[in-house]
Short mmCIF file of C-alpha atoms in Angstrom, two decimals:
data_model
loop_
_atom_site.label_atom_id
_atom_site.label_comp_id
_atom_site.label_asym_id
_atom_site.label_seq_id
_atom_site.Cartn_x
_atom_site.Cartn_y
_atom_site.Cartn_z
CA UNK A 1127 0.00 0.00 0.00
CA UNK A 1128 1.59 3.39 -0.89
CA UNK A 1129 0.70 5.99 1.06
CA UNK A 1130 0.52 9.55 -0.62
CA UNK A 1131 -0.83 11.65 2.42
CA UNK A 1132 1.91 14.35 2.51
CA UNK A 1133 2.56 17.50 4.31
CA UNK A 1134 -0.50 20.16 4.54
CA UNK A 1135 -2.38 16.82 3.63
CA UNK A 1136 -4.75 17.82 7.08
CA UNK A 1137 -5.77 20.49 5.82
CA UNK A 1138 -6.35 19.32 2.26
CA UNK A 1139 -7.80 15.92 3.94
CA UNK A 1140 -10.42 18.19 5.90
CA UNK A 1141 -11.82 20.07 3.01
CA UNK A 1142 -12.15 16.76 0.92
CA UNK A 1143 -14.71 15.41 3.85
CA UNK A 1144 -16.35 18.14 3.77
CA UNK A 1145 -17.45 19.34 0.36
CA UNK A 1146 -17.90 17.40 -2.47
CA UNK A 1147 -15.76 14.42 -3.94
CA UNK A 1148 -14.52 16.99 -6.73
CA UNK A 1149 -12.33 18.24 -3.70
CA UNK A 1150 -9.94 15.39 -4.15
CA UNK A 1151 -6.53 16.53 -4.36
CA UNK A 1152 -3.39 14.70 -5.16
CA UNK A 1153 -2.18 14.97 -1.27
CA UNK A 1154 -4.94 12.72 -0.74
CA UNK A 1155 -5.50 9.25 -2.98
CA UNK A 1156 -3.67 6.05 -2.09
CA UNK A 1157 -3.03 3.31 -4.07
CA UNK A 1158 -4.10 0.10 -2.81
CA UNK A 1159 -2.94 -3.33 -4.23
CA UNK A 1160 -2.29 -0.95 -7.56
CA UNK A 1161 -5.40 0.75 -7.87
CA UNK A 1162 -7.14 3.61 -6.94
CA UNK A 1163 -10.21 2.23 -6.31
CA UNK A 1164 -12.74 4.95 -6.11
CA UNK A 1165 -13.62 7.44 -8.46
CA UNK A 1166 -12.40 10.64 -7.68
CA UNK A 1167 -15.56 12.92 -8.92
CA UNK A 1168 -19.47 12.40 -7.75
CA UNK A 1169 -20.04 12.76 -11.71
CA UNK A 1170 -18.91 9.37 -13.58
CA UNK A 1171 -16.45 9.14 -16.26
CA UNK A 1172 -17.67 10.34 -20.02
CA UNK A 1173 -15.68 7.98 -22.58
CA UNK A 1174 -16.65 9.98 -25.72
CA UNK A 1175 -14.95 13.06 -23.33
CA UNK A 1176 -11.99 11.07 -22.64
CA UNK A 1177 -11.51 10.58 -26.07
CA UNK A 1178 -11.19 14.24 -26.68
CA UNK A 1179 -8.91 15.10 -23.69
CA UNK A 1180 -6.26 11.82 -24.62
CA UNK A 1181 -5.94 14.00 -28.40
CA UNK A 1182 -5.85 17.41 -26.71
CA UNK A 1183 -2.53 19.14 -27.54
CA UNK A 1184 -2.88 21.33 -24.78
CA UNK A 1185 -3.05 18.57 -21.88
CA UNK A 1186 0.21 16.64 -22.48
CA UNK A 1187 -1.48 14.55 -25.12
CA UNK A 1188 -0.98 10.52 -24.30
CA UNK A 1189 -0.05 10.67 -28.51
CA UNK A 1190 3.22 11.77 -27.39
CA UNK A 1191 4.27 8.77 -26.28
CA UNK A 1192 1.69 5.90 -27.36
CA UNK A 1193 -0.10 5.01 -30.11
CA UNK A 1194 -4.13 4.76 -29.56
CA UNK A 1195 -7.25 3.92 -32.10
CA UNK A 1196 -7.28 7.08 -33.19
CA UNK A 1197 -6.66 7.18 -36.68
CA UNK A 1198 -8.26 10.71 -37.76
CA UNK A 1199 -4.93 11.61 -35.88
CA UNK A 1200 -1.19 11.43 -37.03
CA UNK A 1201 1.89 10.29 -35.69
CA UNK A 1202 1.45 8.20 -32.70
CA UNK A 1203 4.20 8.17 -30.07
CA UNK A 1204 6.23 4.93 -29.87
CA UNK A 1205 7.72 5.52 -26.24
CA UNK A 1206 5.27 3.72 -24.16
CA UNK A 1207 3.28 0.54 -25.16
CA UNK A 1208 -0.08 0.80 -27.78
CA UNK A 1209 -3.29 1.16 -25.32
CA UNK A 1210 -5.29 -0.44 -27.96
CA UNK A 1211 -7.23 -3.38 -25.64
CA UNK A 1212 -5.82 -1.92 -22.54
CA UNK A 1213 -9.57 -1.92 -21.23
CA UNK A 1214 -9.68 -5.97 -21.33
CA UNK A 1215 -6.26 -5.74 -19.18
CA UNK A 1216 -6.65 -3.40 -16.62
CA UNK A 1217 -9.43 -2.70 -14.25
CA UNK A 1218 -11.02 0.93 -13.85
CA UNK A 1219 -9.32 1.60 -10.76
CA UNK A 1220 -5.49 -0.14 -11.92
CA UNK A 1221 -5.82 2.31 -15.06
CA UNK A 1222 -6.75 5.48 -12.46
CA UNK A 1223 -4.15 4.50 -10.65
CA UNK A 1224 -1.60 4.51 -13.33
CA UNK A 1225 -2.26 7.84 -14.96
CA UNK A 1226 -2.77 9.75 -11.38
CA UNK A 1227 0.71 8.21 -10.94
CA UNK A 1228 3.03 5.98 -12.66
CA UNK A 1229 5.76 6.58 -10.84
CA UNK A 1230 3.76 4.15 -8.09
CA UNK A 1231 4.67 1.63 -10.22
CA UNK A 1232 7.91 1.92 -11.97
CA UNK A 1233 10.55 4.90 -9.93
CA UNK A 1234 12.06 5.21 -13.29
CA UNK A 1235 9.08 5.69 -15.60
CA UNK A 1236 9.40 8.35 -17.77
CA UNK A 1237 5.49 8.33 -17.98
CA UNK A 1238 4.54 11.69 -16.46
CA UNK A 1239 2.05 11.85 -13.31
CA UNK A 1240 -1.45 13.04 -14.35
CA UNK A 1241 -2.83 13.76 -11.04
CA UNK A 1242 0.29 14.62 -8.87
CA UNK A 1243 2.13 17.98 -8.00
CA UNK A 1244 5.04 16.81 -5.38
CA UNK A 1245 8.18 16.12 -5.82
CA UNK A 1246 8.81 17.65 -9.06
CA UNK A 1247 11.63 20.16 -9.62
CA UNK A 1248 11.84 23.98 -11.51
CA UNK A 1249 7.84 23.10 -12.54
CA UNK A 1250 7.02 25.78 -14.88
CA UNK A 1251 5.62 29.11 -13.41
CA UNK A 1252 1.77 28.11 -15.11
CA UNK A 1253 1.63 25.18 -14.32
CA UNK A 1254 3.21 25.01 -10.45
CA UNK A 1255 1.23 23.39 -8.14
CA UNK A 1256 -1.57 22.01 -10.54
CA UNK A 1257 -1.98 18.59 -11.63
CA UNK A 1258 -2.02 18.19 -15.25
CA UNK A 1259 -5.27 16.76 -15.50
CA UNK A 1260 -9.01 17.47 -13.31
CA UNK A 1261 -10.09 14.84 -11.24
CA UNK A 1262 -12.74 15.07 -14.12
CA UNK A 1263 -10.51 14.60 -16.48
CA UNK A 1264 -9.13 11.78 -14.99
CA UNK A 1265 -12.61 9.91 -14.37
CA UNK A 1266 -13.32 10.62 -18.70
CA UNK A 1267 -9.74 9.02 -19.76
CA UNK A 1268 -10.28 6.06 -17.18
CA UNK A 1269 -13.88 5.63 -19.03
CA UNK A 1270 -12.34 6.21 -22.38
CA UNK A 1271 -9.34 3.68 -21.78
CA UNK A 1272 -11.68 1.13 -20.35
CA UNK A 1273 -13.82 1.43 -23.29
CA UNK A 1274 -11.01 0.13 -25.42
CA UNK A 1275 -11.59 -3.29 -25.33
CA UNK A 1276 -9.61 -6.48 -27.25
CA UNK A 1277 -11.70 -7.35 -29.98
CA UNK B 318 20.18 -1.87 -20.08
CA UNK B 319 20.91 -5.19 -21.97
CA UNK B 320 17.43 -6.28 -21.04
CA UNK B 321 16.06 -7.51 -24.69
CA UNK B 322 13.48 -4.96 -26.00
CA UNK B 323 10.02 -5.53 -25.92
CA UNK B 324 8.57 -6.56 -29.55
CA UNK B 325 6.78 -3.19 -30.33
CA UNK B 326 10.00 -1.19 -29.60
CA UNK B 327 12.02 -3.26 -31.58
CA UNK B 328 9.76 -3.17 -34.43
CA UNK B 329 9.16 0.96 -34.32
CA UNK B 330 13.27 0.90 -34.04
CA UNK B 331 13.46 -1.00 -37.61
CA UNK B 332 10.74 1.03 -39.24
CA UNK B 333 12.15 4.38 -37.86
CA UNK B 334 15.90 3.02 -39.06
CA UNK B 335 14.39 2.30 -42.44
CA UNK B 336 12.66 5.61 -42.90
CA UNK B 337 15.58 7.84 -41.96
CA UNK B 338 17.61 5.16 -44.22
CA UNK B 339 19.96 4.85 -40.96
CA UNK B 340 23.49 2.58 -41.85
CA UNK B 341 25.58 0.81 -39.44
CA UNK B 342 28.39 2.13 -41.11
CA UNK B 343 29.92 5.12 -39.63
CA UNK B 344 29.38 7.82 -42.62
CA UNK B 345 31.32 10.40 -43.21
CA UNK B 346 30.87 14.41 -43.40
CA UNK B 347 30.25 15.67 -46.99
CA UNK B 348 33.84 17.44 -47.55
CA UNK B 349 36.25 14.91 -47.49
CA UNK B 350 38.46 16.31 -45.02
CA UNK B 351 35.88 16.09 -42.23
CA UNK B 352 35.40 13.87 -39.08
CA UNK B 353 32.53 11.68 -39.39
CA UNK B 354 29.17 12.37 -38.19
CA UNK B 355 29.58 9.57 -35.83
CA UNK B 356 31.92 8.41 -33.50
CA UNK B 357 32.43 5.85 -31.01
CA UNK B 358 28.43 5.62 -30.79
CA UNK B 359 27.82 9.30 -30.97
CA UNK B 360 26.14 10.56 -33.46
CA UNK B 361 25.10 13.99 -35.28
CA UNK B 362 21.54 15.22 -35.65
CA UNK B 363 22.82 15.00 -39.15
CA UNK B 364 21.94 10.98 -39.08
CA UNK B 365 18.59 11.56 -37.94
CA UNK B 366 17.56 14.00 -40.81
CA UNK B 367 15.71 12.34 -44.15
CA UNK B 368 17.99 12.05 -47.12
CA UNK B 369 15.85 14.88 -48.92
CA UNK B 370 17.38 17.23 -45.99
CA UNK B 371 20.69 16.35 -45.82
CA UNK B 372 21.47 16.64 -49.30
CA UNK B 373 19.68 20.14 -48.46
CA UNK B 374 22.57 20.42 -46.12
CA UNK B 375 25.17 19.33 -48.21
CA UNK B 376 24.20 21.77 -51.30
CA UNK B 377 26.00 24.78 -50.39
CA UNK B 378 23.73 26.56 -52.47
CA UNK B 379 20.41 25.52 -51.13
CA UNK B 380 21.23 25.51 -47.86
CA UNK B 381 19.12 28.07 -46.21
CA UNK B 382 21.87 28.95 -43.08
CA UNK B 383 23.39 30.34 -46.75
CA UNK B 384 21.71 33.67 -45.93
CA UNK B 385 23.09 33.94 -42.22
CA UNK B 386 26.70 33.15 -43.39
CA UNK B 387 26.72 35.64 -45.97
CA UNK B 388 25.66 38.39 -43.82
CA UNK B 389 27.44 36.98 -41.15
CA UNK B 390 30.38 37.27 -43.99
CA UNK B 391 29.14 41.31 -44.18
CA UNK B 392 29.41 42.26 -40.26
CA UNK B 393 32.87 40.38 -39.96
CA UNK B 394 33.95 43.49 -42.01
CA UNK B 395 31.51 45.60 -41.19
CA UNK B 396 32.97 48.92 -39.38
CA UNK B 397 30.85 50.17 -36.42
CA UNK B 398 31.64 52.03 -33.23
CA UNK B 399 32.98 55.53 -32.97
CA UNK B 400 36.34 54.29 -33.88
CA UNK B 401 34.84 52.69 -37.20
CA UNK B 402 36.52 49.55 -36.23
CA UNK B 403 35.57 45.60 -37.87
CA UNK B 404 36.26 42.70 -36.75
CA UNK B 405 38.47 42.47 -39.69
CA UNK B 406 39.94 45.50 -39.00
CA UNK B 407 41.99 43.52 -35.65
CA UNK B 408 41.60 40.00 -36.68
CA UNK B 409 42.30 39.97 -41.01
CA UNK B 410 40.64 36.91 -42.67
CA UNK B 411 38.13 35.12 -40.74
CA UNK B 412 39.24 31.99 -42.65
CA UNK B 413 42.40 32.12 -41.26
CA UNK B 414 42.25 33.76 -37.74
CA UNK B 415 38.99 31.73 -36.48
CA UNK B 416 39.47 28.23 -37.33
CA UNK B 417 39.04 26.22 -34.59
CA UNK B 418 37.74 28.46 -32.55
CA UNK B 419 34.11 27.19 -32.31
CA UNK B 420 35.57 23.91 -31.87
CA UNK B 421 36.82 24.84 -28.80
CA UNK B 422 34.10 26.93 -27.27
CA UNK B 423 32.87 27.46 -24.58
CA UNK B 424 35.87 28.30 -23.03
CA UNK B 425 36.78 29.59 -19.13
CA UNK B 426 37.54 33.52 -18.89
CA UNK B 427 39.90 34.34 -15.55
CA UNK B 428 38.43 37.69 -15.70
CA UNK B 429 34.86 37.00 -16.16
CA UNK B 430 35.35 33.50 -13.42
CA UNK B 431 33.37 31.55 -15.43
CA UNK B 432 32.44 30.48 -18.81
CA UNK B 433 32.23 32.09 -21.98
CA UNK B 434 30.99 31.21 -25.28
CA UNK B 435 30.89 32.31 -29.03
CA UNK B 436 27.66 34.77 -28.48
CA UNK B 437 29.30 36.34 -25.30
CA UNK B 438 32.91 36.37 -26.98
CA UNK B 439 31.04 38.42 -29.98
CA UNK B 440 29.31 40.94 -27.43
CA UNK B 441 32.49 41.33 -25.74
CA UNK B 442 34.73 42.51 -28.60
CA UNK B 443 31.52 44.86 -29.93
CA UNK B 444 32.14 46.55 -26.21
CA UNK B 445 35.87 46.86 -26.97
CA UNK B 446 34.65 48.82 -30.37
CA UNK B 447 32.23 50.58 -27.98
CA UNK B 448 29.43 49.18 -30.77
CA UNK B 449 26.27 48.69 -28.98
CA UNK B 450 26.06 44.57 -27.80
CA UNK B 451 23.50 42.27 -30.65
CA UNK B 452 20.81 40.65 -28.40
CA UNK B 453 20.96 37.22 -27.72
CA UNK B 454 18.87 35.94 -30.40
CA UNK B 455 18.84 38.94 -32.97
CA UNK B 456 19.88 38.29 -36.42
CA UNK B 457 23.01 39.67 -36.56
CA UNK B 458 23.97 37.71 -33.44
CA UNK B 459 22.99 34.36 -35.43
CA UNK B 460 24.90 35.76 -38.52
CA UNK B 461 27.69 36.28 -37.23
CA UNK B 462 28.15 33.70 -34.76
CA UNK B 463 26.69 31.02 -37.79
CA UNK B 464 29.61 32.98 -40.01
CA UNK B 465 32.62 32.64 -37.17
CA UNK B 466 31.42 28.73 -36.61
CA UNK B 467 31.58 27.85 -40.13
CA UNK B 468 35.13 28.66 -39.89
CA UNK B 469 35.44 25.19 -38.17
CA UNK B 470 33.19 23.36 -40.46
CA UNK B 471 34.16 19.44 -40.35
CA UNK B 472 36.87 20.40 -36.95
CA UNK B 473 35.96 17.97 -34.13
CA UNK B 474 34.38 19.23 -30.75
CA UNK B 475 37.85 18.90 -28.52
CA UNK B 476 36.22 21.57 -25.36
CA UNK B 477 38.29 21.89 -22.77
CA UNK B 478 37.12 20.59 -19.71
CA UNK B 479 39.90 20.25 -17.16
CA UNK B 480 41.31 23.15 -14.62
CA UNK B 481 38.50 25.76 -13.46
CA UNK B 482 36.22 24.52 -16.05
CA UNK B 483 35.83 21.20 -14.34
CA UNK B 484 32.97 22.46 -11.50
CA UNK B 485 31.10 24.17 -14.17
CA UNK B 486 30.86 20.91 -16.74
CA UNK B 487 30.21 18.96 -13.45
CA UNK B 488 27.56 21.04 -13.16
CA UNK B 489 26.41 21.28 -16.64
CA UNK B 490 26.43 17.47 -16.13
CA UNK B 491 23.96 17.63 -13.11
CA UNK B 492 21.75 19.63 -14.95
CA UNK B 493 21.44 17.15 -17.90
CA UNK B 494 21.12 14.44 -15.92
CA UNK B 495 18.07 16.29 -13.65
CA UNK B 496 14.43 15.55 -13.58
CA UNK B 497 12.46 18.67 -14.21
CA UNK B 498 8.98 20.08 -15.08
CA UNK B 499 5.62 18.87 -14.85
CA UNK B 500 6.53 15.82 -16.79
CA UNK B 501 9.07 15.40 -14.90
CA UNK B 502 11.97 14.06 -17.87
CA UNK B 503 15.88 14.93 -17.84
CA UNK B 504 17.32 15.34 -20.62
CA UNK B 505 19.02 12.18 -20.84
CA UNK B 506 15.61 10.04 -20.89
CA UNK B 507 15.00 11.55 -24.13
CA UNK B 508 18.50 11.63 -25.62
CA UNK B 509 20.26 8.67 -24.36
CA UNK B 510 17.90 6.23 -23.77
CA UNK B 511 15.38 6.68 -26.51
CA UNK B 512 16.95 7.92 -29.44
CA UNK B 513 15.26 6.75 -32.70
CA UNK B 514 12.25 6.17 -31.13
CA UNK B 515 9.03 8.68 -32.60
CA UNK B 516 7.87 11.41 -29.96
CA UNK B 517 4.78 12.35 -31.37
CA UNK B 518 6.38 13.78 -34.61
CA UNK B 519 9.83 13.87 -34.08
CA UNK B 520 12.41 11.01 -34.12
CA UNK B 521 14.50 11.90 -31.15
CA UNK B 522 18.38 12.30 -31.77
CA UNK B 523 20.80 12.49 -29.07
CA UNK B 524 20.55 15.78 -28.69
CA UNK B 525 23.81 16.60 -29.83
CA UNK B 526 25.04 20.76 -30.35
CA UNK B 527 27.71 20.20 -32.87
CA UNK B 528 25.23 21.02 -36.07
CA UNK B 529 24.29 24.84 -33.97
CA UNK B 530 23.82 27.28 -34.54
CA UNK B 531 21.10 25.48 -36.87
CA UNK B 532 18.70 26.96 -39.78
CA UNK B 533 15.28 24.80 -37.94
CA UNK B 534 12.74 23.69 -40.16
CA UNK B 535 10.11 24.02 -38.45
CA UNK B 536 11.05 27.90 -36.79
CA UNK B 537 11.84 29.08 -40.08
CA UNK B 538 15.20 30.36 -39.03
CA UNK B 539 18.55 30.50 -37.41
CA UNK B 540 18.56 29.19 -33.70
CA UNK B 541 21.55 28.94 -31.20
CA UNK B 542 22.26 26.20 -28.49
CA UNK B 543 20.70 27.99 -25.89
CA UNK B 544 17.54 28.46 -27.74
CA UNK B 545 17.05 24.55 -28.38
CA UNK B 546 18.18 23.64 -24.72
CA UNK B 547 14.94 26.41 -23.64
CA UNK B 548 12.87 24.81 -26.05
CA UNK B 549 13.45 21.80 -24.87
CA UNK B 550 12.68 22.62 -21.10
CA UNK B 551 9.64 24.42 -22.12
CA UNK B 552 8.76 21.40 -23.51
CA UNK B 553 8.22 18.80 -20.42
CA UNK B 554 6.59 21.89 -18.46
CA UNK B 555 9.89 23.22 -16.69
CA UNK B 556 10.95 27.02 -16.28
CA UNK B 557 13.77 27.86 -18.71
CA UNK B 558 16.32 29.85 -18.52
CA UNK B 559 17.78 32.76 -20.07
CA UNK B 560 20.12 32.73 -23.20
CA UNK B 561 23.44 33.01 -22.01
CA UNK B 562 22.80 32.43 -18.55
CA UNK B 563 25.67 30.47 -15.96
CA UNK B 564 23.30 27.26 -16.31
CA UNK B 565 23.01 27.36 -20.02
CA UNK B 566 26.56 27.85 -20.52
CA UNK B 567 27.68 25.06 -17.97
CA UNK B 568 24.93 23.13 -20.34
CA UNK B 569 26.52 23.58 -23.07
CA UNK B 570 30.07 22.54 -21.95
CA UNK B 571 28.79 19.49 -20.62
CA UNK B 572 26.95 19.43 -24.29
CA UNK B 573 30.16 20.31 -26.29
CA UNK B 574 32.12 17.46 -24.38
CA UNK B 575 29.08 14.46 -24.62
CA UNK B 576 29.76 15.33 -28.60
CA UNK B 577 32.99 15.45 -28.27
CA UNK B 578 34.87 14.40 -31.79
CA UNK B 579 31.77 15.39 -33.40
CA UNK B 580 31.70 17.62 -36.57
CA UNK B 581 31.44 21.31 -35.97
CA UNK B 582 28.41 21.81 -39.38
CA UNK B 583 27.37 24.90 -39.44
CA UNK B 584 25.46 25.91 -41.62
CA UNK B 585 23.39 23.13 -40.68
CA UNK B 586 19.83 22.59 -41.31
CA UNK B 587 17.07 20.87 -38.33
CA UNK B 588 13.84 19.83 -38.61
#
């Protein structure tokens, strides 16, 4: 079990109880037996969404790095394995868990940490202290991964 | 590291080998009295271009860093300052008095403590004319220092790293070798350990400096090392620095060295 309740996490913890689940913060998940079990927003996951947020340029498109059955767009990354059928291999809360953060999994990954803000160096000013996707966003990519199924 | 590769990164490897029309075969530079554009398993930028844009490179008169050497050629003799001095005025023929130069740079300055390279060099002559300094990335800047690199063409890298350069590179090392930005990549996860492999668009090279200052494709113009290396920062969500700054220029000591043996090409075209 790894543990991701850091410093100021209190505070944080305290305002996730008491508003809604969309208060989940990256001080607070923890990954169980690899997965993040629950879903981090009230609202559930939109695959269609997802679909549109994995292309987006501006949110550190998965493209970079791995190809996906999307063929309306061009040159697919070959870093990180195809995620075509990676819904029949993972379950919804092993693929959360893996995009919030891979680093869980693999210290050297060069796969970057969707949902995570510590222990990063020089982040950019823009972008310090925000994760670089929404708790919403996360919940649409999980739906839009699972989705992918092995034919 | 020797861990076999898994199937679909062995097969992208092939296909991106095949497109670039990569050879085992060490090739060499284009005028016969150059190094090679590899050497003891580094290689130039040059190798990871398409034929089409190499030849591009190689045909002195299509090569669009043409422009920036010839005015780079202009401001060598140019006259400025109250004294209506040019660099030709102290120095005579470029391609006589600045070969090797580049090849060296960046070098350590006693008077300065610390490290200077071709851009600074250029700025600090203009203040001995009492000519007003280029900015960093102006166009005269990249003509001229694109002009005084060329003088090198096909001269290998040799930077020196030893005396009081040594706790700058070490620290030009550090900061290749550091995570940083959102993402969260050093520079080394791109360039070392996944060169060939397709980043979205790009094939990634090693990352080498020896082809700078380049004419990039896809900026439509003349771009130093400093440039790239912010580009490249920018890119995985960190906070760059400036052009010219002490971390750039330990950077690109530790850069000059990793390439070390490597062609100096300017002008040399990028994607």
């Amino acid at each position: 079990m790894i543990w991701r309740a850091v410093i100021g996490s209190c505070l944080l913890m305290a305002a996730g109880f008491v508003s809604s689940p969309q208060a989940q913060t990256p001080a607070t998940y923890r990954i169980e037996n690899g997965e993040v079990p629950a879903p981090l927003t009230a609202e559930p996951g939109n695959p269609a969404r997802g679909r549109q947020t994995v292309r987006d340029m501006t949110h550190v498109t998965c493209l970079i790095c791995h190809a996906l059955p999307i063929p309306e767009e061009p040159d697919h990354g070959e870093i990180g394995p195809p995620l075509a059928g990676i819904g029949s291999r993972y379950s919804a809360g092993a693929l959360r868990a893996r995009l919030m953060d891979p680093k869980a999994f693999n210290p050297e990954s060069i796969m970057p940490a969707y949902f995570r803000t510590d222990g990063l160096n020089r982040v950019g000013a823009e972008f310090r202290g925000r994760t670089i996707y929404t708790p919403q966003q996360i919940e649409d990519v999980v739906a839009y991964l699972l989705s992918l199924k092995e034919p | 590291m020797a861990a076999p590769l898994p199937r679909w990164k062995l097969a992208s490897a092939l296909i991106v080998c095949g497109l670039t029309g990569y050879s085992a075969a060490p090739p060499r530079a284009a005028d016969s009295t150059s190094v090679p554009y590899e050497t003891e398993g580094r290689k130039s930028g040059y190798l990871f271009l398409t034929p089409a844009t190499r030849t591009l490179q190689d045909d002195e008169f299509q090569n669009p860093g043409a422009f920036a050497l010839e005015r780079g050629r202009d401001l060598w003799d140019a006259p400025d300052g109250p004294d209506r001095k040019s660099c030709a005025s102290c120095h005579g023929d470029a391609a006589t008095a600045m070969v090797g130069v580049a090849a060296r740079y960046p070098v350590f300055d006693a008077a300065r403590n610390g490290l200077v390279n071709i851009e600074m060099r250029i700025n600090a002559e203009r203040e001995r004319m009492k000519a007003a300094p280029y900015a960093y990335e102006s166009d005269d800047m990249l003509a001229l220092t694109t002009f005084l690199t060329a003088q090198s063409r096909g001269m290998p890298m040799t930077p020196d790293i030893d005396g009081p350069a040594r706790p700058l590179f070490e620290q030009g090392r550090a900061f290749y070798e550091a995570r940083r930005g959102q993402l969260d990549l050093s520079c080394g996860q791109c360039h070392d350990d996944r060169t060939g492999l397709r980043l979205r668009g790009d094939v990634i090279s090693q990352g080498q400096v020896n082809g700078f200052p380049v004419y990039r494709v896809s900026w439509r113009g003349q771009a130093s090392r400093h440039r790239i290396f912010a580009w490249c920062n920018t890119s995985v969500r960190a906070e760059p620095y400036a052009a010219g700054s002490p971390e750039y220029l330990a950077l690109e000591l530790f850069m000059a060295w990793r390439g070390r043996g490597l062609p100096i090409e300017a002008p040399s075209i990028r994607r």
